CSV table of C-alpha atoms in Angstrom, one decimal:
chain,number,residue,atom,x,y,z
I,1,MET,CA,70.6,85.4,75.2
I,2,ALA,CA,68.4,84.3,78.1
I,3,GLY,CA,64.9,85.7,77.8
I,4,ALA,CA,65.3,86.7,74.1
I,5,GLY,CA,62.1,86.6,72.1
I,6,THR,CA,59.5,85.7,74.7
I,7,GLY,CA,60.9,87.6,77.7
I,8,THR,CA,59.8,84.7,79.9
I,9,GLN,CA,62.9,82.6,80.2
I,10,GLU,CA,64.9,83.1,83.4
I,11,PRO,CA,68.4,84.6,83.0
I,12,ASP,CA,71.2,82.2,83.5
I,13,SER,CA,73.9,84.7,84.6
I,14,LEU,CA,74.4,87.7,86.7
I,15,LYS,CA,74.3,91.2,85.0
I,16,PRO,CA,77.8,91.8,83.4
I,17,ASP,CA,79.6,95.1,83.6
I,18,ALA,CA,77.1,96.4,86.2
I,19,ILE,CA,79.9,98.2,88.2
I,20,GLY,CA,83.4,99.5,87.5
I,21,PHE,CA,86.7,99.4,89.4
I,22,LEU,CA,86.0,102.3,91.7
I,23,ASP,CA,82.6,100.7,92.7
I,24,ALA,CA,84.3,97.4,93.4
I,25,LEU,CA,87.0,99.2,95.5
I,26,VAL,CA,84.4,101.0,97.5
I,27,ILE,CA,82.4,97.8,98.2
I,28,GLY,CA,85.6,96.1,99.3
I,29,LEU,CA,86.4,98.9,101.7
I,30,ASN,CA,82.9,99.1,103.1
I,31,ALA,CA,82.7,95.3,103.6
I,32,THR,CA,85.4,95.7,106.2
I,33,SER,CA,83.4,98.3,108.1
I,34,PRO,CA,86.4,100.5,108.9
I,35,ALA,CA,84.8,102.7,111.6
I,36,TYR,CA,83.0,99.9,113.3
I,37,SER,CA,86.0,97.6,113.2
I,38,LEU,CA,88.3,100.3,114.7
I,39,ALA,CA,85.7,101.0,117.3
I,40,ALA,CA,85.3,97.4,118.2
I,41,VAL,CA,89.0,96.5,118.5
I,42,ILE,CA,91.1,99.6,119.3
I,43,GLY,CA,90.4,99.3,123.1
I,44,PRO,CA,91.2,95.6,123.4
I,45,VAL,CA,94.3,95.9,121.2
I,46,VAL,CA,95.7,98.8,123.3
I,47,ALA,CA,94.9,96.8,126.4
I,48,LEU,CA,97.0,94.0,125.0
I,49,VAL,CA,100.0,95.9,123.5
I,50,GLY,CA,99.8,99.4,124.7
I,51,VAL,CA,101.2,102.1,122.4
I,52,TYR,CA,102.3,99.4,119.9
I,53,ALA,CA,98.7,99.1,118.6
I,54,PRO,CA,99.5,100.9,115.3
I,55,GLY,CA,102.4,98.4,114.9
I,56,VAL,CA,100.0,95.5,115.3
I,57,MET,CA,97.7,97.0,112.7
I,58,LEU,CA,100.7,97.1,110.4
I,59,ALA,CA,101.7,93.5,111.1
I,60,ALA,CA,98.2,92.2,110.6
I,61,PHE,CA,98.2,93.8,107.2
I,62,VAL,CA,101.0,91.5,105.9
I,63,PRO,CA,99.1,88.2,105.7
I,64,MET,CA,96.1,90.2,104.3
I,65,LEU,CA,98.2,91.6,101.4
I,66,LEU,CA,99.7,88.2,100.7
I,67,ILE,CA,96.2,86.6,100.5
I,68,ALA,CA,94.9,89.5,98.5
I,69,SER,CA,97.7,88.6,96.0
I,70,ALA,CA,96.3,85.1,95.9
I,71,PHE,CA,92.8,86.4,95.2
I,72,TYR,CA,94.1,88.6,92.4
I,73,HIS,CA,95.9,85.9,90.6
I,74,LEU,CA,93.2,83.3,91.0
I,75,ASN,CA,90.6,85.7,89.8
I,76,LYS,CA,92.6,86.2,86.6
I,77,VAL,CA,92.2,82.6,85.7
I,78,ASP,CA,88.7,82.0,87.0
I,79,GLN,CA,86.2,84.8,87.2
I,80,ASP,CA,83.6,83.0,89.4
I,81,CYS,CA,81.5,84.8,92.0
I,82,GLY,CA,82.1,81.8,94.3
I,83,THR,CA,85.8,82.8,94.7
I,84,THR,CA,87.3,80.5,97.3
I,85,PHE,CA,84.7,77.8,96.7
I,86,SER,CA,85.4,77.7,93.0
I,87,TRP,CA,89.2,78.1,93.2
I,88,VAL,CA,89.8,75.6,96.0
I,89,THR,CA,87.5,73.1,94.2
I,90,ARG,CA,89.6,73.4,91.0
I,91,ALA,CA,92.9,73.2,92.8
I,92,MET,CA,92.3,70.8,95.7
I,93,GLY,CA,89.1,69.0,94.9
I,94,PRO,CA,85.4,69.3,95.9
I,95,TRP,CA,85.6,68.3,99.5
I,96,ALA,CA,88.0,71.2,100.4
I,97,GLY,CA,86.2,73.5,98.0
I,98,TRP,CA,82.8,72.8,99.7
I,99,LEU,CA,84.1,73.5,103.2
I,100,GLY,CA,85.7,76.8,101.9
I,101,GLY,CA,82.3,77.9,100.5
I,102,TRP,CA,80.5,76.9,103.7
I,103,ALA,CA,83.0,79.0,105.8
I,104,ILE,CA,82.3,82.1,103.6
I,105,THR,CA,78.5,81.8,103.8
I,106,MET,CA,78.5,81.2,107.5
I,107,THR,CA,80.7,84.3,108.2
I,108,GLY,CA,77.9,86.3,106.7
I,109,VAL,CA,75.3,84.6,108.9
I,110,LEU,CA,77.3,85.2,112.1
I,111,VAL,CA,78.1,88.9,111.5
I,112,VAL,CA,75.2,90.5,109.7
I,113,GLY,CA,73.0,90.7,112.8
I,114,SER,CA,75.7,92.2,114.9
I,115,LEU,CA,76.6,94.8,112.3
I,116,ALA,CA,73.0,95.9,111.9
I,117,ASP,CA,72.6,96.0,115.7
I,118,VAL,CA,75.6,98.3,115.9
I,119,ALA,CA,74.3,100.5,113.1
I,120,VAL,CA,71.0,101.0,114.8
I,121,THR,CA,72.5,101.6,118.3
I,122,PHE,CA,75.0,104.3,117.1
I,123,ALA,CA,72.4,106.0,114.9
I,124,LEU,CA,70.0,106.3,117.8
I,125,LEU,CA,72.9,107.7,120.0
I,126,ALA,CA,73.9,110.1,117.2
I,127,PHE,CA,70.3,111.5,117.1
I,128,GLY,CA,70.0,111.7,120.9
I,129,LEU,CA,67.6,108.8,121.2
I,130,ASP,CA,69.5,107.2,124.1
I,131,ARG,CA,66.4,105.7,125.7
I,132,TRP,CA,65.5,103.9,122.5
I,133,ALA,CA,69.1,102.6,122.3
I,134,ASP,CA,68.8,101.1,125.7
I,135,ASN,CA,65.5,99.4,124.9
I,136,GLU,CA,66.2,95.8,123.7
I,137,TRP,CA,62.9,95.4,121.9
I,138,VAL,CA,63.3,98.6,119.9
I,139,ARG,CA,66.9,97.8,119.0
I,140,GLN,CA,66.0,94.3,117.8
I,141,ILE,CA,63.0,95.4,115.8
I,142,LEU,CA,65.0,98.1,114.1
I,143,THR,CA,67.9,95.7,113.5
I,144,VAL,CA,65.7,93.2,111.7
I,145,LEU,CA,64.1,96.0,109.6
I,146,LEU,CA,67.6,97.3,108.6
I,147,ILE,CA,68.7,93.8,107.6
I,148,LEU,CA,65.5,93.4,105.4
I,149,VAL,CA,66.1,96.8,103.8
I,150,MET,CA,69.7,96.1,103.0
I,151,THR,CA,68.8,92.7,101.6
I,152,ALA,CA,66.2,94.3,99.4
I,153,VAL,CA,68.9,96.8,98.1
I,154,CYS,CA,71.2,93.8,97.3
I,155,VAL,CA,68.4,92.1,95.4
I,156,ILE,CA,67.2,95.2,93.5
I,157,GLY,CA,70.6,95.4,91.7
I,158,THR,CA,74.4,95.7,92.0
I,159,GLU,CA,74.3,99.2,90.5
I,160,VAL,CA,72.0,100.4,93.3
I,161,SER,CA,74.2,98.6,95.9
I,162,ALA,CA,77.2,100.4,94.5
I,163,ARG,CA,75.6,103.8,94.6
I,164,VAL,CA,74.5,103.3,98.2
I,165,GLN,CA,78.0,102.1,99.1
I,166,ASN,CA,79.6,105.2,97.4
I,167,ALA,CA,77.6,107.5,99.6
I,168,LEU,CA,78.2,105.6,102.8
I,169,ILE,CA,82.0,105.4,102.3
I,170,LEU,CA,82.3,109.1,101.7
I,171,ALA,CA,80.4,109.8,104.9
I,172,GLN,CA,82.4,107.3,106.9
I,173,VAL,CA,85.9,108.3,105.7
I,174,ALA,CA,85.1,112.0,106.2
I,175,CYS,CA,84.0,111.4,109.8
I,176,LEU,CA,87.0,109.2,110.6
I,177,LEU,CA,89.4,111.8,109.2
I,178,ALA,CA,87.7,114.6,111.0
I,179,PHE,CA,88.1,112.6,114.3
I,180,ALA,CA,91.8,111.8,113.6
I,181,VAL,CA,92.7,115.4,112.6
I,182,VAL,CA,91.0,117.0,115.6
I,183,ALA,CA,92.5,114.4,118.0
I,184,LEU,CA,96.0,115.0,116.8
I,185,TYR,CA,95.6,118.7,116.8
I,186,ARG,CA,94.5,118.7,120.4
I,187,VAL,CA,97.4,116.4,121.3
I,188,TYR,CA,100.0,118.9,119.9
I,189,ALA,CA,98.0,121.9,121.2
I,190,GLY,CA,97.8,120.5,124.6
I,191,THR,CA,94.0,121.0,124.8
I,192,GLY,CA,93.0,117.4,125.6
I,193,ASP,CA,91.5,116.5,128.9
I,194,LEU,CA,93.0,113.0,129.1
I,195,HIS,CA,96.6,111.8,129.5
I,196,ALA,CA,97.7,112.5,125.9
I,197,VAL,CA,101.1,111.3,124.6
I,198,ARG,CA,102.8,112.5,121.5
I,199,PRO,CA,103.2,109.8,118.7
I,200,GLU,CA,106.6,108.1,118.3
I,201,PHE,CA,108.0,106.1,115.5
I,202,SER,CA,108.5,103.2,117.8
I,203,TRP,CA,104.8,102.7,118.0
I,204,LEU,CA,105.0,101.1,114.6
I,205,ASN,CA,107.1,98.2,116.0
I,206,PRO,CA,104.6,95.3,116.2
I,207,PHE,CA,107.1,93.3,118.3
I,208,GLY,CA,107.3,95.9,121.0
I,209,ALA,CA,104.9,94.0,123.3
I,210,GLY,CA,105.9,90.5,122.1
I,211,GLY,CA,104.8,87.1,123.2
I,212,ALA,CA,101.2,86.0,123.6
I,213,ARG,CA,100.0,89.7,123.6
I,214,LEU,CA,101.2,90.1,120.0
I,215,THR,CA,99.4,86.9,119.0
I,216,ALA,CA,96.2,88.0,120.6
I,217,GLY,CA,96.5,91.5,119.0
I,218,LEU,CA,97.1,89.9,115.5
I,219,LEU,CA,93.9,87.8,115.9
I,220,LEU,CA,92.0,91.0,116.4
I,221,GLY,CA,93.9,92.6,113.5
I,222,VAL,CA,92.7,89.8,111.1
I,223,PHE,CA,89.1,90.7,112.0
I,224,VAL,CA,89.5,94.4,111.2
I,225,TYR,CA,90.9,93.7,107.8
I,226,TRP,CA,88.4,90.9,106.9
I,227,GLY,CA,85.9,91.6,104.2
I,228,TRP,CA,88.0,93.3,101.4
I,229,GLU,CA,87.4,90.2,99.1
I,230,SER,CA,83.7,91.2,98.6
I,231,ALA,CA,85.0,93.1,95.6
I,232,VAL,CA,86.1,89.8,94.0
I,233,ASN,CA,82.7,88.1,94.7
I,234,LEU,CA,81.3,90.6,92.3
I,235,THR,CA,83.7,89.6,89.5
I,236,GLU,CA,81.0,88.4,87.2
I,237,GLU,CA,79.3,91.8,87.5
I,238,THR,CA,82.4,94.0,87.2
I,239,GLU,CA,83.9,95.6,84.1
I,240,ASN,CA,87.3,94.1,83.1
I,241,SER,CA,86.4,91.1,85.4
I,242,ALA,CA,89.7,89.3,84.9
I,243,THR,CA,91.8,92.1,86.6
I,244,ALA,CA,89.6,94.9,88.1
I,245,PRO,CA,88.1,92.9,91.0
I,246,GLY,CA,91.5,91.6,92.1
I,247,GLU,CA,93.1,95.0,91.8
I,248,ALA,CA,90.2,96.5,93.9
I,249,ALA,CA,90.9,93.8,96.6
I,250,VAL,CA,94.6,94.6,96.8
I,251,TRP,CA,94.1,98.4,96.8
I,252,SER,CA,91.4,98.1,99.5
I,253,THR,CA,93.9,96.4,101.8
I,254,VAL,CA,96.4,99.2,101.3
I,255,ILE,CA,93.9,101.9,101.9
I,256,LEU,CA,92.7,100.1,105.0
I,257,LEU,CA,96.3,100.0,106.3
I,258,VAL,CA,96.7,103.7,106.0
I,259,THR,CA,93.3,104.4,107.6
I,260,TYR,CA,93.8,101.9,110.5
I,261,VAL,CA,97.3,103.0,111.4
I,262,SER,CA,96.5,106.7,111.2
I,263,VAL,CA,93.4,106.5,113.4
I,264,ALA,CA,95.1,104.1,115.8
I,265,ILE,CA,97.9,106.6,116.3
I,266,ALA,CA,95.4,109.4,116.8
I,267,VAL,CA,93.3,107.4,119.3
I,268,VAL,CA,96.3,106.2,121.3
I,269,ALA,CA,97.9,109.7,121.3
I,270,TYR,CA,94.8,111.5,122.5
I,271,ALA,CA,93.4,109.1,125.0
I,272,GLY,CA,96.7,107.5,126.2
I,273,PRO,CA,97.1,103.8,126.7
I,274,ALA,CA,95.9,103.9,130.4
I,275,PHE,CA,92.4,105.3,129.5
I,276,LEU,CA,91.9,102.8,126.6
I,277,ALA,CA,93.0,99.9,128.7
I,278,GLU,CA,90.6,100.9,131.5
I,279,ASN,CA,87.7,101.1,129.1
I,280,ALA,CA,88.6,98.1,126.9
I,281,ASP,CA,85.5,96.2,128.2
I,282,GLU,CA,83.3,98.8,126.5
I,283,GLU,CA,84.3,97.2,123.1
I,284,GLU,CA,82.6,99.0,120.3
I,285,LEU,CA,81.5,101.9,122.5
I,286,ILE,CA,85.1,103.1,122.9
I,287,PHE,CA,84.5,105.7,120.1
I,288,ALA,CA,81.4,106.9,121.8
I,289,LEU,CA,83.4,107.5,125.0
I,290,LEU,CA,86.0,109.4,123.1
I,291,ALA,CA,83.8,111.2,120.7
I,292,GLY,CA,82.5,113.8,123.2
I,293,LYS,CA,85.9,114.5,124.5
I,294,VAL,CA,87.6,114.9,121.1
I,295,MET,CA,84.9,116.6,119.1
I,296,ASP,CA,83.6,118.8,122.0
I,297,GLY,CA,79.9,118.8,121.2
I,298,TRP,CA,80.3,117.3,117.7
I,299,ASP,CA,80.4,113.7,119.0
I,300,TRP,CA,77.5,112.8,116.7
I,301,ILE,CA,80.0,112.9,113.8
I,302,VAL,CA,81.9,109.9,115.2
I,303,LEU,CA,78.7,108.1,116.2
I,304,LEU,CA,77.4,108.6,112.7
I,305,ALA,CA,80.6,107.3,111.2
I,306,VAL,CA,80.3,104.0,113.2
I,307,SER,CA,76.7,103.7,112.2
I,308,THR,CA,77.2,104.3,108.5
I,309,SER,CA,80.1,101.9,108.6
I,310,ALA,CA,78.0,99.2,110.1
I,311,VAL,CA,75.1,99.9,107.7
I,312,ALA,CA,77.4,99.6,104.7
I,313,SER,CA,79.0,96.4,106.0
I,314,THR,CA,75.5,94.9,106.7
I,315,GLN,CA,74.8,95.2,103.0
I,316,THR,CA,78.2,94.2,101.6
I,317,THR,CA,78.6,91.2,103.9
I,318,ILE,CA,75.4,89.7,102.4
I,319,LEU,CA,77.0,89.9,98.9
I,320,PRO,CA,79.8,87.3,99.2
I,321,ALA,CA,77.6,84.9,101.1
I,322,SER,CA,74.8,85.0,98.6
I,323,ARG,CA,77.1,84.8,95.6
I,324,THR,CA,79.0,81.9,97.1
I,325,ALA,CA,75.7,80.1,97.6
I,326,LEU,CA,74.8,80.9,93.9
I,327,SER,CA,78.2,79.5,92.7
I,328,MET,CA,77.8,76.3,94.8
I,329,ALA,CA,74.3,75.8,93.4
I,330,ARG,CA,75.5,76.2,89.8
I,331,ARG,CA,78.0,73.4,90.4
I,332,HIS,CA,75.4,71.2,92.1
I,333,ALA,CA,77.1,71.5,95.5
I,334,LEU,CA,73.8,73.0,96.9
I,335,PRO,CA,70.1,72.7,95.9
I,336,ALA,CA,69.4,74.2,92.5
I,337,ARG,CA,67.0,76.8,94.0
I,338,PHE,CA,69.9,78.7,95.5
I,339,GLY,CA,71.1,79.3,91.9
I,340,HIS,CA,68.0,81.2,90.9
I,341,ILE,CA,68.6,84.7,89.4
I,342,HIS,CA,65.9,87.4,89.4
I,343,HIS,CA,64.6,87.8,85.9
I,344,ARG,CA,64.6,91.6,86.1
I,345,PHE,CA,67.4,92.6,88.5
I,346,ARG,CA,69.8,89.8,87.4
I,347,THR,CA,70.8,89.1,91.0
I,348,PRO,CA,70.8,85.9,93.1
I,349,ASP,CA,67.5,86.7,94.9
I,350,VAL,CA,66.8,83.3,96.5
I,351,SER,CA,70.3,82.9,98.0
I,352,THR,CA,70.3,86.5,99.1
I,353,TRP,CA,67.0,86.2,101.0
I,354,TRP,CA,68.1,82.9,102.5
I,355,VAL,CA,71.3,84.4,103.9
I,356,ALA,CA,69.4,87.3,105.4
I,357,GLY,CA,66.7,85.0,106.9
I,358,ILE,CA,69.2,82.7,108.5
I,359,ALA,CA,71.2,85.7,109.8
I,360,ILE,CA,68.1,87.2,111.3
I,361,ALA,CA,67.2,83.9,113.0
I,362,TRP,CA,70.8,83.6,114.4
I,363,TYR,CA,70.8,87.1,115.7
I,364,LEU,CA,67.5,86.8,117.4
I,365,VAL,CA,68.3,83.4,119.0
I,366,ILE,CA,71.8,84.4,120.2
I,367,ARG,CA,70.6,87.8,121.4
I,368,ARG,CA,68.0,86.1,123.6
I,369,ILE,CA,70.9,84.2,125.3
I,370,SER,CA,72.8,87.3,126.1
I,371,GLU,CA,74.6,90.3,124.5
I,372,ASN,CA,77.9,88.6,125.4
I,373,ALA,CA,76.9,85.5,123.5
I,374,LEU,CA,76.5,87.7,120.4
I,375,PHE,CA,80.0,89.0,120.9
I,376,ASP,CA,81.2,85.4,121.4
I,377,SER,CA,79.7,84.5,118.0
I,378,LEU,CA,81.7,87.3,116.5
I,379,THR,CA,84.9,86.0,118.1
I,380,ALA,CA,84.2,82.6,116.4
I,381,LEU,CA,84.5,84.5,113.1
I,382,SER,CA,88.3,84.5,113.4
I,383,LEU,CA,88.3,80.7,113.0
I,384,LEU,CA,86.3,80.8,109.8
I,385,ILE,CA,88.1,83.8,108.4
I,386,ALA,CA,91.6,82.3,109.0
I,387,PHE,CA,90.5,79.0,107.6
I,388,TYR,CA,89.1,80.1,104.2
I,389,TYR,CA,91.8,82.8,103.7
I,390,ALA,CA,94.5,80.2,104.4
I,391,LEU,CA,92.8,77.7,102.1
I,392,THR,CA,92.7,80.3,99.3
I,393,GLY,CA,96.4,81.1,99.7
I,394,LEU,CA,97.3,77.4,99.5
I,395,ALA,CA,95.0,76.9,96.6
I,396,CYS,CA,96.7,79.7,94.6
I,397,ALA,CA,100.1,77.9,94.8
I,398,VAL,CA,98.7,74.5,94.1
I,399,TYR,CA,96.6,75.7,91.1
I,400,HIS,CA,99.6,77.4,89.6
I,401,ARG,CA,102.1,74.8,90.6
I,402,ARG,CA,103.3,74.1,87.0
I,403,HIS,CA,104.1,77.8,86.4
I,404,LEU,CA,105.8,78.8,89.7
I,405,THR,CA,109.4,78.3,88.3
I,406,GLU,CA,108.8,80.4,85.2
I,407,SER,CA,110.1,83.6,86.8
I,408,VAL,CA,111.1,85.0,90.1
I,409,ARG,CA,108.0,87.3,90.1
I,410,THR,CA,105.7,84.4,89.5
I,411,PHE,CA,107.3,82.3,92.3
I,412,VAL,CA,107.1,85.1,94.8
I,413,LEU,CA,103.7,86.6,94.0
I,414,ILE,CA,101.8,83.5,93.1
I,415,GLY,CA,103.6,80.8,95.0
I,416,LEU,CA,105.7,81.9,98.0
I,417,GLY,CA,103.7,84.9,99.1
I,418,PRO,CA,100.3,83.2,99.2
I,419,VAL,CA,101.8,80.2,101.0
I,420,VAL,CA,103.5,82.4,103.6
I,421,GLY,CA,100.2,84.2,104.1
I,422,ALA,CA,98.4,80.9,104.5
I,423,GLY,CA,101.0,79.7,106.9
I,424,LEU,CA,100.7,82.8,109.1
I,425,LEU,CA,96.9,82.5,109.1
I,426,ALA,CA,97.1,78.8,109.9
I,427,TRP,CA,99.4,79.7,112.9
I,428,LEU,CA,96.9,82.3,114.1
I,429,LEU,CA,94.1,79.7,113.6
I,430,VAL,CA,95.9,77.2,115.9
I,431,GLU,CA,96.6,80.0,118.4
I,432,SER,CA,93.0,81.2,118.4
I,433,ILE,CA,91.7,77.7,119.0
I,434,ALA,CA,94.0,77.3,122.1
I,435,ASP,CA,92.9,80.7,123.3
I,436,MET,CA,89.2,80.1,122.8
I,437,ALA,CA,89.4,76.8,124.6
I,438,ASP,CA,89.6,78.7,127.9
I,439,PRO,CA,86.1,80.0,128.9
I,440,ALA,CA,87.8,82.8,130.8
I,441,ASN,CA,88.8,84.3,127.5
I,442,SER,CA,85.3,84.6,126.2
I,443,TYR,CA,82.9,87.6,126.6
I,444,SER,CA,80.4,85.5,128.5
I,445,GLY,CA,83.1,84.1,130.8
I,446,VAL,CA,81.1,80.8,131.1
I,447,SER,CA,81.8,77.3,130.0
I,448,TRP,CA,80.0,75.5,127.3
I,449,PHE,CA,80.8,71.7,127.4
I,450,GLY,CA,84.1,72.6,129.2
I,451,LEU,CA,85.2,75.0,126.5
I,452,GLY,CA,84.8,78.7,125.7
I,453,PRO,CA,81.6,79.6,123.8
I,454,PRO,CA,83.4,81.0,120.7
I,455,LEU,CA,85.2,77.7,120.2
I,456,VAL,CA,82.0,75.7,120.7
I,457,ILE,CA,80.3,77.9,118.1
I,458,GLY,CA,83.1,77.4,115.7
I,459,ILE,CA,83.2,73.7,116.2
I,460,GLY,CA,79.4,73.5,115.9
I,461,ILE,CA,79.4,75.4,112.6
I,462,THR,CA,82.2,73.2,111.2
I,463,LEU,CA,80.4,70.0,112.2
I,464,ALA,CA,77.1,71.2,110.8
I,465,GLY,CA,78.9,71.9,107.5
I,466,VAL,CA,80.5,68.5,107.4
I,467,MET,CA,77.2,66.8,108.1
I,468,LEU,CA,75.4,68.8,105.5
I,469,MET,CA,78.2,68.2,103.0
I,470,VAL,CA,78.0,64.4,103.5
I,471,VAL,CA,74.2,64.4,103.2
I,472,TRP,CA,74.3,66.4,100.0
I,473,ARG,CA,77.1,64.1,98.7
I,474,LEU,CA,74.8,61.1,99.2
I,475,ARG,CA,71.8,62.9,97.6
I,476,ALA,CA,73.5,64.6,94.7
I,477,PRO,CA,76.9,63.1,94.0
I,478,ALA,CA,77.6,65.0,90.7
I,479,PHE,CA,79.7,67.7,92.2
I,480,TRP,CA,82.0,65.3,93.9
I,481,ALA,CA,82.9,63.7,90.6
I,482,GLU,CA,85.0,66.8,89.8
I,483,ARG,CA,88.7,66.4,89.8
I,484,PRO,CA,91.5,68.9,90.7
I,485,ASP,CA,92.9,70.9,87.8
I,486,VAL,CA,95.8,73.2,87.0
I,487,ALA,CA,95.9,76.8,85.7
I,488,ASP,CA,95.8,77.3,81.9
I,489,PRO,CA,99.1,78.9,80.9
I,490,ASP,CA,97.3,81.3,78.5
I,491,LEU,CA,95.2,82.7,81.3
I,492,VAL,CA,98.2,82.8,83.8
I,493,HIS,CA,100.1,85.1,81.4
I,494,GLY,CA,97.3,86.9,79.7
I,495,GLY,CA,94.7,87.2,82.4
I,496,GLU,CA,92.0,87.3,79.8
I,497,SER,CA,90.1,84.4,78.2
């Protein structure tokens, strides 16, 4: 065992069995930041599709469930904290695997600052510190401090991270349910002060709006579900690592479906589509606008829900990025220092602090450009998310290709389902590229090199990744000597090594 005898040797692995299934499930849920995600997209989605917003949430769930199935079955045969990076490398080779790993790490860099900023803003509003919330310097300083604190929690240990997440998810879900219940009660009691409408079953029809509006709504839907795979990134630290992390990922998508559809129905019913469409430009503040109306003096509950949601996601978003970097370093796809594991806490401390440091730098730079530029960087996330999710779904079928005809269940769950999910996400990726090419569709509304800022950011990150990959290929070619493999039949059917 590493460190036996002298106690001076560095550990060579993460701490096994640090968390259980429920801890992994909570981390997967919190990584999606349910309250923040709903607050950020419910206005724009309703502006696009009206009362069919719950149906769009339902439709966006389909590719997520199919890709979650891919994560589950790939984790059964390879319990690597690098997830997409490791699996795609095994199935499709090092070039595709490296790009998949790069996409995961960069999603963390792009979003952590924004999440922490939202957490700080809504916490200040919840405690009546509106003047502080309006002060850019105060917000930025508190945002950086929050990122540093959450990073320290990640380094101190996975068990500590899990306990923090358990507390945050309870507070968040309780606040969301309180909001939904009160909103629906006031709809049926007729005590609301907006143009309330009673829910109808037809709202669950995702094709009610149809056309380009449905596509745009689905793109937003992908964002609100993103993050559930954080549970699988902790596979090396989870009990029953071959099955529990994958099951946590699948169940988290189901729980998110119920939460998102329920709250979407409550919001649309209470506010009415006209009010939400008129205030769609408020983005993540839409819950703040509704909180006072619905909760009648208890609006701090909703504000606190969004804040705790963003705090939780700030922490959990660091986890997959840091562990992907660790996995890449172990395979010599990144410098060895990123593979360092803290001798006491058994966590990837170097890669964790690097992710946080780059995320802070990105946040401060992009924030100096404008607040809209920060939102544009979040829009660019959909490109990276769709890319590595689709890549994972395709890798699942490719890696299991010799076993797909063994049974109908295997063909559907391991082959057809993940490929269909990958195809849907690839379609959304193409549609999002076309949409982002128009500067008018960006938050900034300005042109960068003749294109919309989100697309420029996405292209820039991709090109930076390709250049870094080529440079590292020339400096350390060992990783690129790996060749694609196929799944071991014993692992496919047993799930345990």
